[in-house]
mmCIF file of C-alpha atoms in Angstrom:
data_model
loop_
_atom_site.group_PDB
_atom_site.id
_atom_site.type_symbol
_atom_site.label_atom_id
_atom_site.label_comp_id
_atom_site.label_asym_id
_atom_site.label_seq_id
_atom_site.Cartn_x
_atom_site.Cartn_y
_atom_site.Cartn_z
ATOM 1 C CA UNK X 1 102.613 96.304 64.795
ATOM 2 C CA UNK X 2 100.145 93.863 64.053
ATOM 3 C CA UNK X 3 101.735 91.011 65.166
ATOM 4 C CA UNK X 4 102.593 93.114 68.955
ATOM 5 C CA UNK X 5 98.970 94.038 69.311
ATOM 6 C CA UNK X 6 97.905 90.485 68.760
ATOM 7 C CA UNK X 7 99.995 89.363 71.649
ATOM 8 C CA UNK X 8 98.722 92.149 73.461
ATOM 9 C CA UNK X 9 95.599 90.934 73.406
ATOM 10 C CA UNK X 10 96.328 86.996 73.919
ATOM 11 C CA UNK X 11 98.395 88.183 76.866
ATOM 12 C CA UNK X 12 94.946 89.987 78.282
ATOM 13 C CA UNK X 13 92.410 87.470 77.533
ATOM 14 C CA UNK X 14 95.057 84.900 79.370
ATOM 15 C CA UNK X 15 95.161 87.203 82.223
ATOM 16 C CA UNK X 16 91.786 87.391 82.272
ATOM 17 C CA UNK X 17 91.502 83.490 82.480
ATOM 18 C CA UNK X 18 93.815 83.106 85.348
ATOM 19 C CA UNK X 19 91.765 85.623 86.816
ATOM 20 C CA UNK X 20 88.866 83.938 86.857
ATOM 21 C CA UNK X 21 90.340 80.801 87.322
ATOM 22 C CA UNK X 22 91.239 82.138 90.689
ATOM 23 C CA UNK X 23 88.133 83.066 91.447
ATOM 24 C CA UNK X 24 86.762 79.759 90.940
ATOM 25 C CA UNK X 25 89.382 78.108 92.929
ATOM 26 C CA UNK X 26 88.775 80.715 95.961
ATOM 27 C CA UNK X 27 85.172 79.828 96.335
ATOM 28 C CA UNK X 28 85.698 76.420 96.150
ATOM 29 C CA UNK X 29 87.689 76.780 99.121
ATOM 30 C CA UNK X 30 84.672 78.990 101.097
ATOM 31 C CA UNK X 31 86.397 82.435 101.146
ATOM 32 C CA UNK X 32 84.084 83.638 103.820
ATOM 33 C CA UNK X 33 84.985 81.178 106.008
ATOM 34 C CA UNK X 34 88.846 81.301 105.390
ATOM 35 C CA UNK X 35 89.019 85.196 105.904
ATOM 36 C CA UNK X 36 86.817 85.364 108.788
ATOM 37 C CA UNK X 37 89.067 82.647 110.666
ATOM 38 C CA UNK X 38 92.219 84.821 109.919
ATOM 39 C CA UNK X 39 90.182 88.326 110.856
ATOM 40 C CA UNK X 40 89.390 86.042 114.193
ATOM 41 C CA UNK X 41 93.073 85.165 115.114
ATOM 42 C CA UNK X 42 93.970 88.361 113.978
ATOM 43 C CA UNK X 43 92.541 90.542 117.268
ATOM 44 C CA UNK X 44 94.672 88.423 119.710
ATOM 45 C CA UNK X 45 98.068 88.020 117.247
ATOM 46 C CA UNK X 46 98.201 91.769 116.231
ATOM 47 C CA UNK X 47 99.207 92.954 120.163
ATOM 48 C CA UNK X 48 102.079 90.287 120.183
ATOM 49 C CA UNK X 49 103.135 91.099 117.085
ATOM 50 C CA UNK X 50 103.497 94.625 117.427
ATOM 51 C CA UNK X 51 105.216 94.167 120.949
ATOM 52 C CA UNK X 52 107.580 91.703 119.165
ATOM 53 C CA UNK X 53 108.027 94.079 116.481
ATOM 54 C CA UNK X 54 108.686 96.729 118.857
ATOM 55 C CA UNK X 55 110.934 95.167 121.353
ATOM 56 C CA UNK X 56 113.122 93.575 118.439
ATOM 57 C CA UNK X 57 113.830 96.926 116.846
ATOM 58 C CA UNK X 58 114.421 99.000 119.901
ATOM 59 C CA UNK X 59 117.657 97.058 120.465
ATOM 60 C CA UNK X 60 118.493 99.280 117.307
ATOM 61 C CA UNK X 61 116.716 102.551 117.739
ATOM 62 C CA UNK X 62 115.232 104.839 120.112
ATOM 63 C CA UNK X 63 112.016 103.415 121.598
ATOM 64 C CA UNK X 64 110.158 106.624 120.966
ATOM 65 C CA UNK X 65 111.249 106.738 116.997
ATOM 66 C CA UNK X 66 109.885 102.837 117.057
ATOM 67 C CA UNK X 67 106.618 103.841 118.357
ATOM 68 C CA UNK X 68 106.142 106.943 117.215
ATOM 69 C CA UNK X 69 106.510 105.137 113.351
ATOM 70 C CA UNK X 70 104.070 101.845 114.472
ATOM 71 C CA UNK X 71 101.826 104.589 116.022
ATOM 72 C CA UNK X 72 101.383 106.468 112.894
ATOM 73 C CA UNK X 73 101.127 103.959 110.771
ATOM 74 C CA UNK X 74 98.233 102.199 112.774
ATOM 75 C CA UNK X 75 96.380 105.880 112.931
ATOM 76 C CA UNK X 76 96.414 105.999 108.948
ATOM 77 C CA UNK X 77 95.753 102.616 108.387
ATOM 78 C CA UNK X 78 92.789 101.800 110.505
ATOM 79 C CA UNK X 79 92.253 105.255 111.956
ATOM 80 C CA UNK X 80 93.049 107.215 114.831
ATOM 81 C CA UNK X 81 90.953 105.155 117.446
ATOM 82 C CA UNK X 82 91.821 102.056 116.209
ATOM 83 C CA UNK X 83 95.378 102.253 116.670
ATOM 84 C CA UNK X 84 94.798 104.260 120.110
ATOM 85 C CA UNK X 85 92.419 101.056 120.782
ATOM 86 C CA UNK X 86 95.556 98.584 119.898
ATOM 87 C CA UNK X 87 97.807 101.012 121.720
ATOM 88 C CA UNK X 88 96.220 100.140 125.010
ATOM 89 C CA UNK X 89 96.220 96.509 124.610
ATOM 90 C CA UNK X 90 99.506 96.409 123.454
ATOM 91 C CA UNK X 91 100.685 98.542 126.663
ATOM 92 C CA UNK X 92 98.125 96.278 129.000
ATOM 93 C CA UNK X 93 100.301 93.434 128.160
ATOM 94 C CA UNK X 94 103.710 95.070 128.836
ATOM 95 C CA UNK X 95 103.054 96.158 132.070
ATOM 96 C CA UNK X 96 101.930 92.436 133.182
ATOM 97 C CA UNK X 97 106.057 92.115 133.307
ATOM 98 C CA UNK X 98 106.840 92.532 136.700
ATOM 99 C CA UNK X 99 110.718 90.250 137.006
ATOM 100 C CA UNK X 100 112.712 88.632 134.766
ATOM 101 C CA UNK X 101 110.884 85.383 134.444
ATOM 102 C CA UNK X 102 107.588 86.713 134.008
ATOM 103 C CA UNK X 103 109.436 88.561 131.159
ATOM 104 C CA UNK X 104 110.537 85.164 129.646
ATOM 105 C CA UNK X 105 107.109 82.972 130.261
ATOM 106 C CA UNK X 106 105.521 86.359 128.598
ATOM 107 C CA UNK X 107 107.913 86.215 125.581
ATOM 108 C CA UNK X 108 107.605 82.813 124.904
ATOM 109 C CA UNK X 109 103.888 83.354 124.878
ATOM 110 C CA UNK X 110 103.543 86.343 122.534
ATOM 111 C CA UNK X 111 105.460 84.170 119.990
ATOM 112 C CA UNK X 112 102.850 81.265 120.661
ATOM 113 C CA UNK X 113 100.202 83.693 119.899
ATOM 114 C CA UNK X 114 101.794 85.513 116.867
ATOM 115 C CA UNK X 115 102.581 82.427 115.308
ATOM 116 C CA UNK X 116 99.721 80.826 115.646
ATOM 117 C CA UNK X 117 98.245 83.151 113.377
ATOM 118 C CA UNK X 118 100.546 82.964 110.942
ATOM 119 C CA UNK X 119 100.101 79.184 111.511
ATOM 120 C CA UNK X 120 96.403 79.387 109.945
ATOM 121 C CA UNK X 121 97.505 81.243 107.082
ATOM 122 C CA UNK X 122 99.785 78.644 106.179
ATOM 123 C CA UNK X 123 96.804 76.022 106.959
ATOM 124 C CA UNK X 124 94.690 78.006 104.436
ATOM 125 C CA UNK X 125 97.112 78.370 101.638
ATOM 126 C CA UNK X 126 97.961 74.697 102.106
ATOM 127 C CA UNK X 127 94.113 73.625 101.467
ATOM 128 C CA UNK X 128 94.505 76.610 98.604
ATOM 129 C CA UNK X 129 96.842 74.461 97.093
ATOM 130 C CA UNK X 130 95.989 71.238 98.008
ATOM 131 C CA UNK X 131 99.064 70.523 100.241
ATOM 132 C CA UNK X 132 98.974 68.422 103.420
ATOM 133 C CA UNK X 133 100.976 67.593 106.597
ATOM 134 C CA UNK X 134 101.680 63.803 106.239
ATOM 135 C CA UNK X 135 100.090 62.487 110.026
ATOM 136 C CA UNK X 136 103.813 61.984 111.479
ATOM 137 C CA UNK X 137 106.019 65.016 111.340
ATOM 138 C CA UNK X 138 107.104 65.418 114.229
ATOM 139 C CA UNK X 139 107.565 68.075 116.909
ATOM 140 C CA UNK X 140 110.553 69.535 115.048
ATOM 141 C CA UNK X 141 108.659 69.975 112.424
ATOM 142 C CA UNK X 142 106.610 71.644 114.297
ATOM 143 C CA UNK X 143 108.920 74.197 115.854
ATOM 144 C CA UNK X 144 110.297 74.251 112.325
ATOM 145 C CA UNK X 145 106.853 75.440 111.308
ATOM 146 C CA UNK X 146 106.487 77.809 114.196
ATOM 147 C CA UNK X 147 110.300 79.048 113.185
ATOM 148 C CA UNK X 148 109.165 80.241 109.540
ATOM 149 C CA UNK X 149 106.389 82.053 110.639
ATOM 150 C CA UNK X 150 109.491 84.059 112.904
ATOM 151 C CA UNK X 151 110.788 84.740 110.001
ATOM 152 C CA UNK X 152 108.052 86.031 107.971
ATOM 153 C CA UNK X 153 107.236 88.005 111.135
ATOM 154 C CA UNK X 154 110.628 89.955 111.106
ATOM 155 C CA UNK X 155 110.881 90.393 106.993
ATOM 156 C CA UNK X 156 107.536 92.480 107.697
ATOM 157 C CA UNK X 157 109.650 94.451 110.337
ATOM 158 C CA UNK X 158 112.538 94.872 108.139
ATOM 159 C CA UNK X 159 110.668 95.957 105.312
ATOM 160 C CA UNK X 160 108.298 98.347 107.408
ATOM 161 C CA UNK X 161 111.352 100.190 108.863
ATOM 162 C CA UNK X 162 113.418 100.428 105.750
ATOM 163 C CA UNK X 163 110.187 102.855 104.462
ATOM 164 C CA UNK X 164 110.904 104.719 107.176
ATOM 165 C CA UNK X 165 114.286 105.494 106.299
ATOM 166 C CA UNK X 166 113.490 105.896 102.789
ATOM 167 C CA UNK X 167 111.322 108.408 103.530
ATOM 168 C CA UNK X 168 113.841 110.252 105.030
ATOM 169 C CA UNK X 169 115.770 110.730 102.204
ATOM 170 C CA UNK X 170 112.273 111.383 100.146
ATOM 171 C CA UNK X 171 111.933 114.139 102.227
ATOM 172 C CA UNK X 172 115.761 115.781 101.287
ATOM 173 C CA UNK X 173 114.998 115.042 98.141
ATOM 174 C CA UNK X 174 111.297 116.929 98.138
ATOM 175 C CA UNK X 175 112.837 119.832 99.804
ATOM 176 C CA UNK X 176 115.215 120.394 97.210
ATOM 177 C CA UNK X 177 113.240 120.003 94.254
ATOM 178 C CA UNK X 178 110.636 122.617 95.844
ATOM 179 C CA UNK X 179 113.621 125.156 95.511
ATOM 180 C CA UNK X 180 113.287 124.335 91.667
ATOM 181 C CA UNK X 181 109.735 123.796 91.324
ATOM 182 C CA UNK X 182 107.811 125.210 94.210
ATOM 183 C CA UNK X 183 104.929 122.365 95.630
ATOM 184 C CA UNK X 184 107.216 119.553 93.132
ATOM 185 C CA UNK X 185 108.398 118.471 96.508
ATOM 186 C CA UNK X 186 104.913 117.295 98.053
ATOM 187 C CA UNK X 187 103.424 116.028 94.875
ATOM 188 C CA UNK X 188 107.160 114.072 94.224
ATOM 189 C CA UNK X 189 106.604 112.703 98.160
ATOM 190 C CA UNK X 190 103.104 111.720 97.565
ATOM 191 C CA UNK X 191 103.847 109.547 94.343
ATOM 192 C CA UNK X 192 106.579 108.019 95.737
ATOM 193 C CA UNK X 193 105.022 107.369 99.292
ATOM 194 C CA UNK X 194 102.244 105.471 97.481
ATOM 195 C CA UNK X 195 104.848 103.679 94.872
ATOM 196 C CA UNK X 196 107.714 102.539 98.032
ATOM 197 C CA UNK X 197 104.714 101.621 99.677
ATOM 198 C CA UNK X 198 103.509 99.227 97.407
ATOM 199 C CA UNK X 199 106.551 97.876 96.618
ATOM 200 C CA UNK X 200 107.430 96.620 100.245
ATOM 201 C CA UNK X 201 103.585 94.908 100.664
ATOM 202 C CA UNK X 202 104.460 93.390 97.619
ATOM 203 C CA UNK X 203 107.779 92.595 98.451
ATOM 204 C CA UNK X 204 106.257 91.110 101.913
ATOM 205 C CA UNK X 205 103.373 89.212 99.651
ATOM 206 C CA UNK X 206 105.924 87.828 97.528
ATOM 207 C CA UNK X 207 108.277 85.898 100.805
ATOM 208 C CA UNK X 208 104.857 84.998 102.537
ATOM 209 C CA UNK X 209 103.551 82.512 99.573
ATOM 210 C CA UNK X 210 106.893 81.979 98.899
ATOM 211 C CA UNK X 211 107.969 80.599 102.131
ATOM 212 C CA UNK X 212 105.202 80.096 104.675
ATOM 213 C CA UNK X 213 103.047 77.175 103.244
ATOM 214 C CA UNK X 214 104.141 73.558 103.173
ATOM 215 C CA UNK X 215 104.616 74.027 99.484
ATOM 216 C CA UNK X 216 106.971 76.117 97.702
ATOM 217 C CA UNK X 217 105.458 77.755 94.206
ATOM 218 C CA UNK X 218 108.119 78.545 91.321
ATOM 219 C CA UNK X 219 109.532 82.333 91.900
ATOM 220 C CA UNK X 220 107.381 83.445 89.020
ATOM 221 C CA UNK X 221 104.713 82.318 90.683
ATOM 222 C CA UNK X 222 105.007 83.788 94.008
ATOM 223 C CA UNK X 223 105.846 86.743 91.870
ATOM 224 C CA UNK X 224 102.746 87.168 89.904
ATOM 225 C CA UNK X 225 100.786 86.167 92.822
ATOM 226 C CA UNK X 226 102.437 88.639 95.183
ATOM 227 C CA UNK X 227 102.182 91.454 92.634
ATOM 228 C CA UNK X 228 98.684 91.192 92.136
ATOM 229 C CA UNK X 229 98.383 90.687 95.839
ATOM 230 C CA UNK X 230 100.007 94.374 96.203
ATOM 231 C CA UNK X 231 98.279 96.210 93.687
ATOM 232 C CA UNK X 232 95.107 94.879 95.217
ATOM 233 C CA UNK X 233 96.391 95.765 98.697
ATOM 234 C CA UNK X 234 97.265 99.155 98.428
ATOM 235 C CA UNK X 235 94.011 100.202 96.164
ATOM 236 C CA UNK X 236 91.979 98.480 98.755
ATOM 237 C CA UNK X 237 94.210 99.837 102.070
ATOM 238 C CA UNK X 238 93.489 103.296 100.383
ATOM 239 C CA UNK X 239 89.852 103.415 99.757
ATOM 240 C CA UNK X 240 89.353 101.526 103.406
ATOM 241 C CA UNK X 241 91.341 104.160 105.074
ATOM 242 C CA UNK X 242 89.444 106.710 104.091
ATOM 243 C CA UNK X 243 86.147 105.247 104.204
ATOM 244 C CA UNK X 244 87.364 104.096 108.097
ATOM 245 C CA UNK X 245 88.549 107.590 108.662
ATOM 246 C CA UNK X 246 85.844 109.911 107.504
ATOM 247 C CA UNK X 247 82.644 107.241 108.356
ATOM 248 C CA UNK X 248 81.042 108.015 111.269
ATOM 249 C CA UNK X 249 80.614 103.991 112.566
ATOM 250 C CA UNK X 250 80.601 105.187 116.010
ATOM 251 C CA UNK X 251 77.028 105.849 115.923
ATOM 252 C CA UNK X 252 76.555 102.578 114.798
ATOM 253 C CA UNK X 253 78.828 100.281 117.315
ATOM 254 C CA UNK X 254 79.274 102.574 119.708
ATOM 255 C CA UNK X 255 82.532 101.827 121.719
ATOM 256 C CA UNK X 256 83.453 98.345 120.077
ATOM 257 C CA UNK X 257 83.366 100.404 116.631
ATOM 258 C CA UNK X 258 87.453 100.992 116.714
ATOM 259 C CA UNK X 259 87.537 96.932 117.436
ATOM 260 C CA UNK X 260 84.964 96.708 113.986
ATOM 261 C CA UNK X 261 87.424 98.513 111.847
ATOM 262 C CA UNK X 262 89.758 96.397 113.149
ATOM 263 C CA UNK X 263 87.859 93.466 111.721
ATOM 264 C CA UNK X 264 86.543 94.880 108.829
ATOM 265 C CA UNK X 265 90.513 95.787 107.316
ATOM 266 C CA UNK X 266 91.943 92.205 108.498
ATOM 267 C CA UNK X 267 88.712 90.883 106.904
ATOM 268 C CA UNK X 268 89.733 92.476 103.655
ATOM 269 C CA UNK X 269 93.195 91.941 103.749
ATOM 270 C CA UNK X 270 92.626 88.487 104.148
ATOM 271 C CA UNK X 271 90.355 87.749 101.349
ATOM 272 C CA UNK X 272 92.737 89.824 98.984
ATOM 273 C CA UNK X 273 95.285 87.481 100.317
ATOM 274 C CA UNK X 274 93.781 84.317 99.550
ATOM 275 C CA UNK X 275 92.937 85.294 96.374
ATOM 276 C CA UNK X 276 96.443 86.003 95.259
ATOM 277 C CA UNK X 277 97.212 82.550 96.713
ATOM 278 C CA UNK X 278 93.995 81.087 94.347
ATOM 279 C CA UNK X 279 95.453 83.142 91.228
ATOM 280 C CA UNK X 280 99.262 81.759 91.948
ATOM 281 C CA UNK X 281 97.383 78.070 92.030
ATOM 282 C CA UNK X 282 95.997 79.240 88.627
ATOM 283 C CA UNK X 283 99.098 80.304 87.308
ATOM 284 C CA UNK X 284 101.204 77.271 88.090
ATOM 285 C CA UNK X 285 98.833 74.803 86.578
ATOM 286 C CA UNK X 286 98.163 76.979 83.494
ATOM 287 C CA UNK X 287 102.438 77.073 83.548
ATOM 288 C CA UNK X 288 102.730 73.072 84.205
ATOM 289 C CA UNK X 289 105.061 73.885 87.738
ATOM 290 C CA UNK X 290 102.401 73.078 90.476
ATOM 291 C CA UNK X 291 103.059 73.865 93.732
ATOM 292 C CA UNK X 292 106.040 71.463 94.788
ATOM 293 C CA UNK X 293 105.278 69.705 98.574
ATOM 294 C CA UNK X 294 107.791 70.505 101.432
ATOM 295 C CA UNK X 295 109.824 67.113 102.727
ATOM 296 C CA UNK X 296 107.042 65.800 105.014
ATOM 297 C CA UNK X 297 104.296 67.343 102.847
ATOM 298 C CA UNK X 298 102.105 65.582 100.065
ATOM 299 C CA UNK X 299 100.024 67.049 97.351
ATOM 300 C CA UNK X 300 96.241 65.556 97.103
ATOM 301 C CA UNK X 301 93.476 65.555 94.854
ATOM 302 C CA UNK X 302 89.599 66.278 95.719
ATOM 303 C CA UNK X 303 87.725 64.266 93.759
ATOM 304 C CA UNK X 304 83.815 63.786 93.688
ATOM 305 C CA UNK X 305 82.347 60.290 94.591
ATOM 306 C CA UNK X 306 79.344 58.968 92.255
#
């Protein structure tokens, strides 16, 4: 017993070290500045992405059941006139589609604007982790680049509508466990909304530092860093939601208020991201296993000049 709690606590005062460790590598890298740039992209990528999103899976289901599911979750995510807000953007630039090569020019250019924010992400966690493009990579590497962030695009997808159908079957299952224990069923659905939930942001979390950057982390890394990631996430998605929900910021910003909360969770979400990225930096140097450069990537020191 002694010997277990002695780990214990060498296992939390190394935790603790990484932790802070992360912090110090996050605000050498001006967290302000890195979060506000992705909050920035954010309000012209999220439209795109959503109509990608939405036109990809409606080759597979009904068109209603697809928006009904991205409608909901905008309202309790950012609130109901936030996503009403990104609603009528999102239909603005479907109905600019008049013939078939209108459709293609406008295709071409919601993926130019989705990935583009996906393509300062990967610009932030490469300065995170002190990776860098070497000066000729080519435009194939560049599409390559713009091909990943695809990817990462449609995993979010994926993972968003297999909830969905989990939920489904959470809901079969919560109906017959209220014939045993009457109310089980919605205090079952609740835990495991909030526990599925967190498992596919972290799940997401996990691909993203694994595969976007121009360096690839160990698995244990991008483990660790996506599960703290999560955790972080979802307390901080919860306490925003209802804070964005039940505050009355309308009487502060008026109209623009829905396009605030808007900021204000990207602006979050962001930080939260880039710390996880920080604490996986922290993690692979206190392992040995840095961050390993992509071919056409170098790693690079900062180092102060006397």
């Amino acid at each position: 017993m002694p010997t277990k709690k002695k780990g214990s606590r060498t296992g939390i005062r190394l935790f603790a070290k990484l932790l802070l460790q992360a912090l110090r590598e996050m605000k050498r890298n001006d967290p302000l500045r890195m979060a506000g740039a992705t909050a920035f992209f954010t309000t012209f990528a999220l439209p795109p992405i959503l109509i990608i999103l939405f036109q990809l899976f409606s080759l597979f289901l009904s068109q209603k059941m697809v928006g009904a599911e991205l409608s909901q979750f905008l309202s309790d995510t950012l609130g109901r006139d936030a996503a009403t807000q990104l609603r009528q953007i999102t239909r603005g630039f479907r109905t600019i589609v008049q013939h078939w090569y209108t459709a293609a020019l406008g295709f071409v250019f919601l993926l130019f604007v989705a990935t583009t924010l996906f393509t300062v992400v990967r610009n932030t966690l490469n300065d995170i982790w002190n990776i860098k493009i070497k000066e000729k990579a080519g435009l194939l590497f560049g599409l390559g680049m713009r091909a990943r962030s695809i990817v990462i695009i449609v995993a979010a997808g994926i993972l968003f509508f297999a909830g969905i159908f989990i939920d489904s079957f959470e809901a079969i299952a919560g109906n017959n466990l209220d014939m045993i224990w009457p109310g089980g069923g919605k205090f079952f659905k609740g835990v495991l909304d909030e526990v599925i939930s967190a498992v596919i942001v972290t799940t997401w979390f996990i691909l993203l530092f694994r595969y976007l950057a121009d360096g690839r982390p160990t698995w244990k890394a991008s483990i660790a860093g996506g599960v703290l990631t999560g955790i972080l996430f979802s307390i901080g998605q919860t306490v925003l939601s209802y804070l964005i929900i039940h505050s009355n910021i309308g009487s502060i910003y008026g109209k623009s208020a829905s396009f605030v909360l808007i900021l204000l969770f990207v602006f979050y979400s962001s930080f939260i991201l880039y710390f996880g990225a920080s604490f996986i930096q922290a993690y692979s140097d206190a392992k040995g296993t840095p961050v390993f450069p992509l071919r056409k990537a170098v790693r690079y020191r900062l180092q102060e000049v006397k």
